Coordinates of C-alpha atoms and ligand atoms in Angstrom, one line a residue:
X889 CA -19.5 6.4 0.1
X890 CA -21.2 3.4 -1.4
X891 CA -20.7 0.2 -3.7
X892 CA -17.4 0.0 -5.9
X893 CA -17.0 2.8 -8.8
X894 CA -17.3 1.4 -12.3
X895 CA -13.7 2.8 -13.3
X896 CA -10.5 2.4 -11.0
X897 CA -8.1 5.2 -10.8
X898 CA -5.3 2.9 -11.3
X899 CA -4.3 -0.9 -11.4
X900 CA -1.6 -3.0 -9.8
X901 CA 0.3 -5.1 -12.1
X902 CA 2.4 -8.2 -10.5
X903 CA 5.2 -8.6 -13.2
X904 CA 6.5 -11.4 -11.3
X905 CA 5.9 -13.2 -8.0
X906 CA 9.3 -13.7 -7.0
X907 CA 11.0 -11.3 -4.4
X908 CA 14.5 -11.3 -4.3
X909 CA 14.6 -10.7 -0.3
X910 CA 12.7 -12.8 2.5
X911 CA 11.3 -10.3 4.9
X912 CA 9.9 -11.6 8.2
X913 CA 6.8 -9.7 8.2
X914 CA 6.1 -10.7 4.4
X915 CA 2.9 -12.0 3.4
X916 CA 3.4 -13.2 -0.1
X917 CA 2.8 -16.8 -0.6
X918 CA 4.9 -17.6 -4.1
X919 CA 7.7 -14.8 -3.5
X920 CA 10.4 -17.8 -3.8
X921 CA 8.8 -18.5 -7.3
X922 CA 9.3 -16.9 -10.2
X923 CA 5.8 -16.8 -12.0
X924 CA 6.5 -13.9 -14.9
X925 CA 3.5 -12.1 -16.4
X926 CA 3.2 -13.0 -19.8
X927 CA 3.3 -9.6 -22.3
X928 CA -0.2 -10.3 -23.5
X929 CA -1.5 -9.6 -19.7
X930 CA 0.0 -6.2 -19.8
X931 CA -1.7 -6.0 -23.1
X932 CA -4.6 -7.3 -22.7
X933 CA -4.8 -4.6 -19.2
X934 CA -3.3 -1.6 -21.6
X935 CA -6.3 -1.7 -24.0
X936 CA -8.5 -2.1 -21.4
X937 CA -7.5 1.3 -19.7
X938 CA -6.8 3.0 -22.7
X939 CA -10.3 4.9 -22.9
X940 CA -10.6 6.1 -18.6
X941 CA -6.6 7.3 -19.3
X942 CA -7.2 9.3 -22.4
X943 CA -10.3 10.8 -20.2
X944 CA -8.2 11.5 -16.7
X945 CA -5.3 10.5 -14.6
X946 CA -5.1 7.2 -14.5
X947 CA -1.8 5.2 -13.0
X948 CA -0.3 1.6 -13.3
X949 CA 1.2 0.5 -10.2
X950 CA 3.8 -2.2 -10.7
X951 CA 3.9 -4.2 -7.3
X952 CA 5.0 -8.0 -6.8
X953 CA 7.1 -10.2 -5.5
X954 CA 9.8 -7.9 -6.3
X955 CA 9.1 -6.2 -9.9
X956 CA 12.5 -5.2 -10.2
X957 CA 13.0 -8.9 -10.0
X958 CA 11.5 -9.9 -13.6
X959 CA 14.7 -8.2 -14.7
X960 CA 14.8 -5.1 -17.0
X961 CA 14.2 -6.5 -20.6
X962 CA 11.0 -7.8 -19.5
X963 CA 10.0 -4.9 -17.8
X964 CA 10.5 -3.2 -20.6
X965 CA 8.1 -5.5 -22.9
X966 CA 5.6 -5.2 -19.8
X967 CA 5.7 -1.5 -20.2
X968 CA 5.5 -1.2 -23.9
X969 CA 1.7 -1.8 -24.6
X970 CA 0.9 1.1 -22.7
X971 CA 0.5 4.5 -23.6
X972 CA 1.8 7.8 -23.0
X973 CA -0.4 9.0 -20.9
X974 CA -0.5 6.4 -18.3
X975 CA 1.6 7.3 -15.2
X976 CA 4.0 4.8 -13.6
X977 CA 4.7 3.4 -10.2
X978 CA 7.0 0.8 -9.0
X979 CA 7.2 0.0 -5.6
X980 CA 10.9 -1.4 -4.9
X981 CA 12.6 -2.8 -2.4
X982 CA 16.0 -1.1 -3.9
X983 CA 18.2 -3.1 -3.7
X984 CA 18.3 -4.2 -7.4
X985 CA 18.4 -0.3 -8.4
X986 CA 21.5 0.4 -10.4
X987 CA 22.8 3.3 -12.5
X988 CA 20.3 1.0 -15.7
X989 CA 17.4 0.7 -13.7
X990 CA 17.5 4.4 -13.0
X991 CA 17.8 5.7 -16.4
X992 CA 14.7 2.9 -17.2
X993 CA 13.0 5.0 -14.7
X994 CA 13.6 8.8 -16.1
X995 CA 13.4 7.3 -19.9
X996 CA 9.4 6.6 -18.4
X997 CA 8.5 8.9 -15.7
X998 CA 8.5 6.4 -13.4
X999 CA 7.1 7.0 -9.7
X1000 CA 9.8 5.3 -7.7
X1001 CA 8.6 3.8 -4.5
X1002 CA 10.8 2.5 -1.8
X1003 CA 10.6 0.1 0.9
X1004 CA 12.4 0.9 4.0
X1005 CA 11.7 0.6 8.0
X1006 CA 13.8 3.1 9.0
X1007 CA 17.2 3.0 10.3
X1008 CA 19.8 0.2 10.2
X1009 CA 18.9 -1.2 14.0
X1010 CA 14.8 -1.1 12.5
X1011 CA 15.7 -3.4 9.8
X1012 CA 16.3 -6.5 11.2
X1013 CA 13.2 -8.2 9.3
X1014 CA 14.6 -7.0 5.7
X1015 CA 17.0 -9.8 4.9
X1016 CA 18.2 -11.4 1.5
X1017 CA 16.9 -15.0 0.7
X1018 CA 20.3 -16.1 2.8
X1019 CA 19.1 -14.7 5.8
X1020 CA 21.5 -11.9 5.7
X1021 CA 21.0 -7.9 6.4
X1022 CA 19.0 -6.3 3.8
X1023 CA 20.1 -2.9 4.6
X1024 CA 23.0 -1.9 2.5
X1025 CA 22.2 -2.9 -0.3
X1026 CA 18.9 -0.7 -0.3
X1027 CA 20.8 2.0 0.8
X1028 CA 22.8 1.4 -2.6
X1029 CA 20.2 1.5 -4.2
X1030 CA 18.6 4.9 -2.6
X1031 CA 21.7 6.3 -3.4
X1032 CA 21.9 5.3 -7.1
X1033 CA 18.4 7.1 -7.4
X1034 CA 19.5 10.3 -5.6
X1035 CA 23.1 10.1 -7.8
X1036 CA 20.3 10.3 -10.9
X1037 CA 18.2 12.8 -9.5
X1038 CA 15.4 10.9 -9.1
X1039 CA 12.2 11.9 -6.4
X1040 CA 11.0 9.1 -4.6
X1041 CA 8.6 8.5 -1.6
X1042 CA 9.0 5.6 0.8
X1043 CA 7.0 3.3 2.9
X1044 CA 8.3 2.0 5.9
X1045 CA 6.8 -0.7 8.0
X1046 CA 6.7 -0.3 11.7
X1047 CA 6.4 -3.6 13.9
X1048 CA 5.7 -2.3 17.5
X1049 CA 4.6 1.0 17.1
X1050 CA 5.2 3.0 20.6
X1051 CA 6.2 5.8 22.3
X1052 CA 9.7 7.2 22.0
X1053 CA 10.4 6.1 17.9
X1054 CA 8.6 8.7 16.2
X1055 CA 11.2 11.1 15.7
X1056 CA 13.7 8.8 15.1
X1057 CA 11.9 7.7 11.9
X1058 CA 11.0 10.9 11.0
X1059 CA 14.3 12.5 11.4
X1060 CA 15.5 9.2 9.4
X1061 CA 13.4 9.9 6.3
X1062 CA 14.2 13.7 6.4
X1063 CA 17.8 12.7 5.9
X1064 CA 16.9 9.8 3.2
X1065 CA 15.4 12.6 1.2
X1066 CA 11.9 10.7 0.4
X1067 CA 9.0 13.3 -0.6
X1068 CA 6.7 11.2 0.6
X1069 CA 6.3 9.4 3.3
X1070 CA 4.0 6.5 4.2
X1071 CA 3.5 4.4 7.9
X1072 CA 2.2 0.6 7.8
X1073 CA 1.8 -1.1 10.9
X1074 CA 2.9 -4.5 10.2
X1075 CA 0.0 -5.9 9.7
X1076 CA -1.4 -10.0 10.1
X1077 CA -2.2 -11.1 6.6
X1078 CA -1.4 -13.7 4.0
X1079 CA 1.3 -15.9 4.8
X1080 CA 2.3 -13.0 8.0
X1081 CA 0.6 -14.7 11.3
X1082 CA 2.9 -12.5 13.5
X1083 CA 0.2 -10.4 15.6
X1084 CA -0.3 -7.2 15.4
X1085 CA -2.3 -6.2 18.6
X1086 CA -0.7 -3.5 20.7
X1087 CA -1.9 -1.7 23.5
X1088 CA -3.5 1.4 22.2
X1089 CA -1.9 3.8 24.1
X1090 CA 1.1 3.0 22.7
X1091 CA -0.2 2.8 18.8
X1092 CA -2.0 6.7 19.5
X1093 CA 1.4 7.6 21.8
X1094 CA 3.1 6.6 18.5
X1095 CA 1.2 8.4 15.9
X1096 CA 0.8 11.9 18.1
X1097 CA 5.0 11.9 18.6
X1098 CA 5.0 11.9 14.2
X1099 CA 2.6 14.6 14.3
X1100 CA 5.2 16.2 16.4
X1101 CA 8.1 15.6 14.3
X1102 CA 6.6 16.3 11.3
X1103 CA 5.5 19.8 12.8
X1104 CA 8.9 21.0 13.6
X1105 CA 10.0 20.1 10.2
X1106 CA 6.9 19.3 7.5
X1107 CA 9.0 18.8 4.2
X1108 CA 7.9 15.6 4.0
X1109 CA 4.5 14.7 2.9
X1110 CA 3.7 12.0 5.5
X1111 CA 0.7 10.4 4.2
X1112 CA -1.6 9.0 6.9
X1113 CA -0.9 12.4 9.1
X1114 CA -2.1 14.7 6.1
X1115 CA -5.3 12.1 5.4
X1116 CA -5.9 12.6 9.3
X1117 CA -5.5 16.8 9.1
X1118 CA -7.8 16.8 6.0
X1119 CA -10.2 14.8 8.0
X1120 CA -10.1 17.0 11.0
X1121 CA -10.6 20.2 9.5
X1122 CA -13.6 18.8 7.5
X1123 CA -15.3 17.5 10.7
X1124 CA -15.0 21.8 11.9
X1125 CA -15.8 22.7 8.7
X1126 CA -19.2 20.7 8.8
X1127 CA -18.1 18.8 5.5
X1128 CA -16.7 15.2 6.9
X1129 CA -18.9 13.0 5.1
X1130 CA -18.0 14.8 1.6
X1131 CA -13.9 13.6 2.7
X1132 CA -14.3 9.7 1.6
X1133 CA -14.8 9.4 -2.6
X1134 CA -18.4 8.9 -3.5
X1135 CA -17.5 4.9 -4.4
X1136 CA -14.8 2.5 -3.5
X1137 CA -11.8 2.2 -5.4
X1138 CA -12.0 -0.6 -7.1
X1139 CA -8.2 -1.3 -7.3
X1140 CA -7.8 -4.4 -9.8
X1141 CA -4.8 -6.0 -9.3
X1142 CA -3.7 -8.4 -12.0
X1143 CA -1.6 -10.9 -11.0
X1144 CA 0.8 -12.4 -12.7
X1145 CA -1.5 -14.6 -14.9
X1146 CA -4.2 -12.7 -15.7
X1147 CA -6.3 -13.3 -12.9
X1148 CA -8.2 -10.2 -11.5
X1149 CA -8.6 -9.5 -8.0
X1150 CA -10.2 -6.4 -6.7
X1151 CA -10.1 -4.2 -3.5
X1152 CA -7.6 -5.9 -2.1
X1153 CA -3.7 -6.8 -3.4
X1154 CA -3.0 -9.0 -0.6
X1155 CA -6.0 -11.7 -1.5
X1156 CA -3.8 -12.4 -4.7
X1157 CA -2.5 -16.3 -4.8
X1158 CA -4.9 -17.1 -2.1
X1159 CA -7.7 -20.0 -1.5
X1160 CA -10.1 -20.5 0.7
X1161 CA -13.0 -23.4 0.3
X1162 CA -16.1 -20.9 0.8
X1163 CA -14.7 -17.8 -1.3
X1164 CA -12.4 -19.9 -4.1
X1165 CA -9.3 -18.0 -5.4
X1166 CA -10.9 -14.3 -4.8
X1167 CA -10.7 -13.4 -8.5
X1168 CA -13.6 -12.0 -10.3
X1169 CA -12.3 -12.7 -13.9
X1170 CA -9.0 -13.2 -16.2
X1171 CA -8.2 -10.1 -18.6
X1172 CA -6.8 -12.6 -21.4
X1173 CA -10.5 -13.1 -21.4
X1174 CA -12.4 -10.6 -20.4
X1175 CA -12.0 -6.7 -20.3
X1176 CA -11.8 -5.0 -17.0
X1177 CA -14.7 -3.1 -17.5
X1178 CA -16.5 -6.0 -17.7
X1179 CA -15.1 -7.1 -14.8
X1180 CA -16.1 -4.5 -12.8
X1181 CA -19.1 -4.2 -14.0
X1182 CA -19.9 -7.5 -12.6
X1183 CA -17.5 -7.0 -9.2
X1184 CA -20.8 -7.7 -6.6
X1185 CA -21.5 -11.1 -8.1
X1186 CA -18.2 -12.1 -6.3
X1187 CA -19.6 -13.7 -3.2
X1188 CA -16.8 -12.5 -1.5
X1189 CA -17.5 -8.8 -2.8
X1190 CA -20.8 -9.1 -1.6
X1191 CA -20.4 -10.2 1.8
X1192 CA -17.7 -7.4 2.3
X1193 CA -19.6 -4.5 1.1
X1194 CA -22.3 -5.8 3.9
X1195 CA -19.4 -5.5 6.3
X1196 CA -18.9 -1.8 5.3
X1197 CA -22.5 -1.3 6.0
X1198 CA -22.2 -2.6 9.1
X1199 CA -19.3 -0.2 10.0
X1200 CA -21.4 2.4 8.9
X1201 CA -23.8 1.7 11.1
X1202 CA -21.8 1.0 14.3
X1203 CA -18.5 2.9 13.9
X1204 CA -18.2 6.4 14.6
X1205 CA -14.8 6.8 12.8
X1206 CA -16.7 5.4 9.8
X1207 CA -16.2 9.3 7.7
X1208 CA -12.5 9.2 8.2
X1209 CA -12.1 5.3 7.5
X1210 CA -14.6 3.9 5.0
X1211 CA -14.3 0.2 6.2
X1212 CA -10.9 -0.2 5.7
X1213 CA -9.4 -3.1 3.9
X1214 CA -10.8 -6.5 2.6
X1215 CA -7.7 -8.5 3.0
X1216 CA -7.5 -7.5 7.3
X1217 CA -10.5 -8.5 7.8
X1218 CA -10.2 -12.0 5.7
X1219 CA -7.3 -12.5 7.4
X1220 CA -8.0 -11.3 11.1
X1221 CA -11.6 -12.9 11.1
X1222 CA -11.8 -15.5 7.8
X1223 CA -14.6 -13.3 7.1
X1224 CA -15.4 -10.2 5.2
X1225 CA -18.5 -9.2 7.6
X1226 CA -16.9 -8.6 10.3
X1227 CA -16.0 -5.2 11.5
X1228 CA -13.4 -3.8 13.6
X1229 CA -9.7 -5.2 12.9
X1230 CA -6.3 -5.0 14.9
X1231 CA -5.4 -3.0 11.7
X1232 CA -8.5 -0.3 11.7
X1233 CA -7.5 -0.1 15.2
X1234 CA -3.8 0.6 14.6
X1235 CA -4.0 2.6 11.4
X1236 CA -7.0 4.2 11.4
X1237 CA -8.8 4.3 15.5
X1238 CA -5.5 4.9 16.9
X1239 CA -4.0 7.4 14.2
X1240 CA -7.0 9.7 14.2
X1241 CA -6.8 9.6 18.1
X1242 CA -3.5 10.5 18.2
X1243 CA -3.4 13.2 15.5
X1244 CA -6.4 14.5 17.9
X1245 CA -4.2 14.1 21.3
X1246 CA -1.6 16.1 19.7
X1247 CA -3.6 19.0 18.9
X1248 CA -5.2 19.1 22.2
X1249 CA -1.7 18.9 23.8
X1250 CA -0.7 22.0 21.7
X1251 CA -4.2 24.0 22.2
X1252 CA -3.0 27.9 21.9
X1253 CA -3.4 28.9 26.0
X1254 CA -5.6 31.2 26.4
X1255 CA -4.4 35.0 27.2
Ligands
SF4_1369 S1 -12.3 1.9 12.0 FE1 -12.7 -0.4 11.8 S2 -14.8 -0.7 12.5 FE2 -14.5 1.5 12.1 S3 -15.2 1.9 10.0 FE3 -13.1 1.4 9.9 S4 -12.9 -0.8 9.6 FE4 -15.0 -0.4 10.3

């Protein structure tokens, strides 16, 4: 892997920046502001994917603030300029999901993601802008999707990973009925300062105990587990450095005014005197491709794909990982050339470790 490929697979679109709840671990800056994207952003983005959709997959992830929160009649404009083909996602904290929304969703296709950390008592950082449990009313809206029939996945945010809690998510999310699962460790970033170092037997306890769960019961698709198996079993096959894509994703995300950040959601809204607001163009003036086209001029681009090269050269879980994220090491370091992160650590060092642990712990025994 290397550079940033000329043509995303998808976009994230911020409809709004306001988010209706006030996590603790959050680390959007305007999320008590509502900043609506304007319909000719979405328009402006919808031509320019029209011609890599017609020729592939290609997906529009609808992210925030809450997007919920713009409220359905704008959705519904936002959508519009888009064609058929494009494939929808909205990641949700549920708890605006009614009987409406979910018939907005089947009338599209929509990909429903959901936010949730688990189990009531593993909750306690999801609250409403009054400070009050967030829980129920996600539930709600959970329920109102499984009332309509709806597949969704979920992504559930774990603050102290560790031994012993594994299961107890797992066995959670088997009962939620997700499809799909997927693990962040909170992670330090944007306005988020909490810290996110653990000891690392406890992160790689953590991820070989879901490994475990999983095993007895693998309906679920749990993301990072399946990315670590796919891994593995290229590294025996001989074929781990044909597992990361050829070039980085270059994952535009337009935020809510146009603005085009790449690589990295979380930058979005963000300033810093050496690398400005992070954006590499506006769509209301220029088209993506362009934008791409010119994504290493972006100092911050630049300095960041040294800091992959620099992984390459020093890290050996470099074949599963691929540098990680941008926005960890921005916000860990205030630098994109540095290397290892308390998040590559936690999500990636410790995962693949623990994935390995658990299969040397369950090694057939020899007759
Ligand atoms: S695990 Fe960390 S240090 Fe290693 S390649 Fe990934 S980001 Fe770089």
């Amino acid at each position: 892997m290397r550079g940033i490929a000329a043509t995303p697979t998808y976009v994230v679109m911020q409809p709004t920046t306001l988010c209706n709840l006030d996590c603790a671990y959050c680390y959007l800056p305007f999320r008590k502001d509502d900043r609506r994207m304007p319909v000719a952003v979405s328009e402006a983005v919808a031509k320019s994917v029209r011609p890599w959709a017609v020729s592939g997959r290609f997906s529009v992830v609808w992210h925030g603030g809450e997007p919920l929160a713009a409220g359905r009649d704008h959705l519904t404009a936002l959508f519009a300029p888009f064609d058929e083909g494009v494939e929808h996602h909205i990641q949700t904290n549920a708890t605006l999901i009614d009987d409406q929304w979910c018939r907005f969703f089947q009338d599209r296709g929509v990909r429903v993601s959901v936010s949730v950390d688990g189990p009531r008592e593993r909750n306690g950082d999801r609250v409403t802008r009054a400070q009050k449990p967030a829980y129920d009313r996600i539930l709600r809206g959970v329920q109102a999707l499984r009332r309509h029939g709806i597949p969704f996945s979920a992504l559930c945010v774990v603050g102290r990973p560790g031994p012993g809690l594994a299961a107890q998510l797992y066995d959670f999310f088997l009962e939620l009925g997700c499809d799909v699962l997927g693990i962040n460790v909170e992670e330090l970033e944007g306005v988020n300062r909490r810290t996110n170092r653990h000891p690392a037997r406890e992160v790689t306890a953590f991820w070989s105990e879901l490994v475990t769960a999983w095993r007895r019961d693998p309906r679920i698709h749990l993301r990072e587990v399946e990315w670590s198996l796919r891994y593995a079993a290229a590294a025996l096959d001989g074929t781990a450095d044909q597992v990361l894509p050829r070039r980085l994703d270059p994952i535009p995300t337009i935020a809510h005014d146009g603005s085009v950040v790449l690589l990295s959601p979380e930058l979005a809204g963000f300033h810093d005197p050496r690398y400005g607001d992070f954006t590499s163009g506006n769509i209301l003036d220029t088209p993506l491709g362009e934008i791409l086209d010119r994504a290493a001029e972006t100092p911050w681009i630049a300095e960041f794909l040294d800091g992959v090269e620099e992984c390459r050269s020093s890290c050996p879980y470099f074949g599963f990982c691929g540098g990680a994220h941008a926005a960890n090491r921005y916000f860990e370091h205030g630098r994109f050339d540095a290397t290892e992160t308390d998040h590559c650590r936690n999500s990636k060092i410790r995962l693949l470790e623990g994935v390995l642990d658990h299969a040397r712990d369950h090694e057939p025994t020899a007759v």
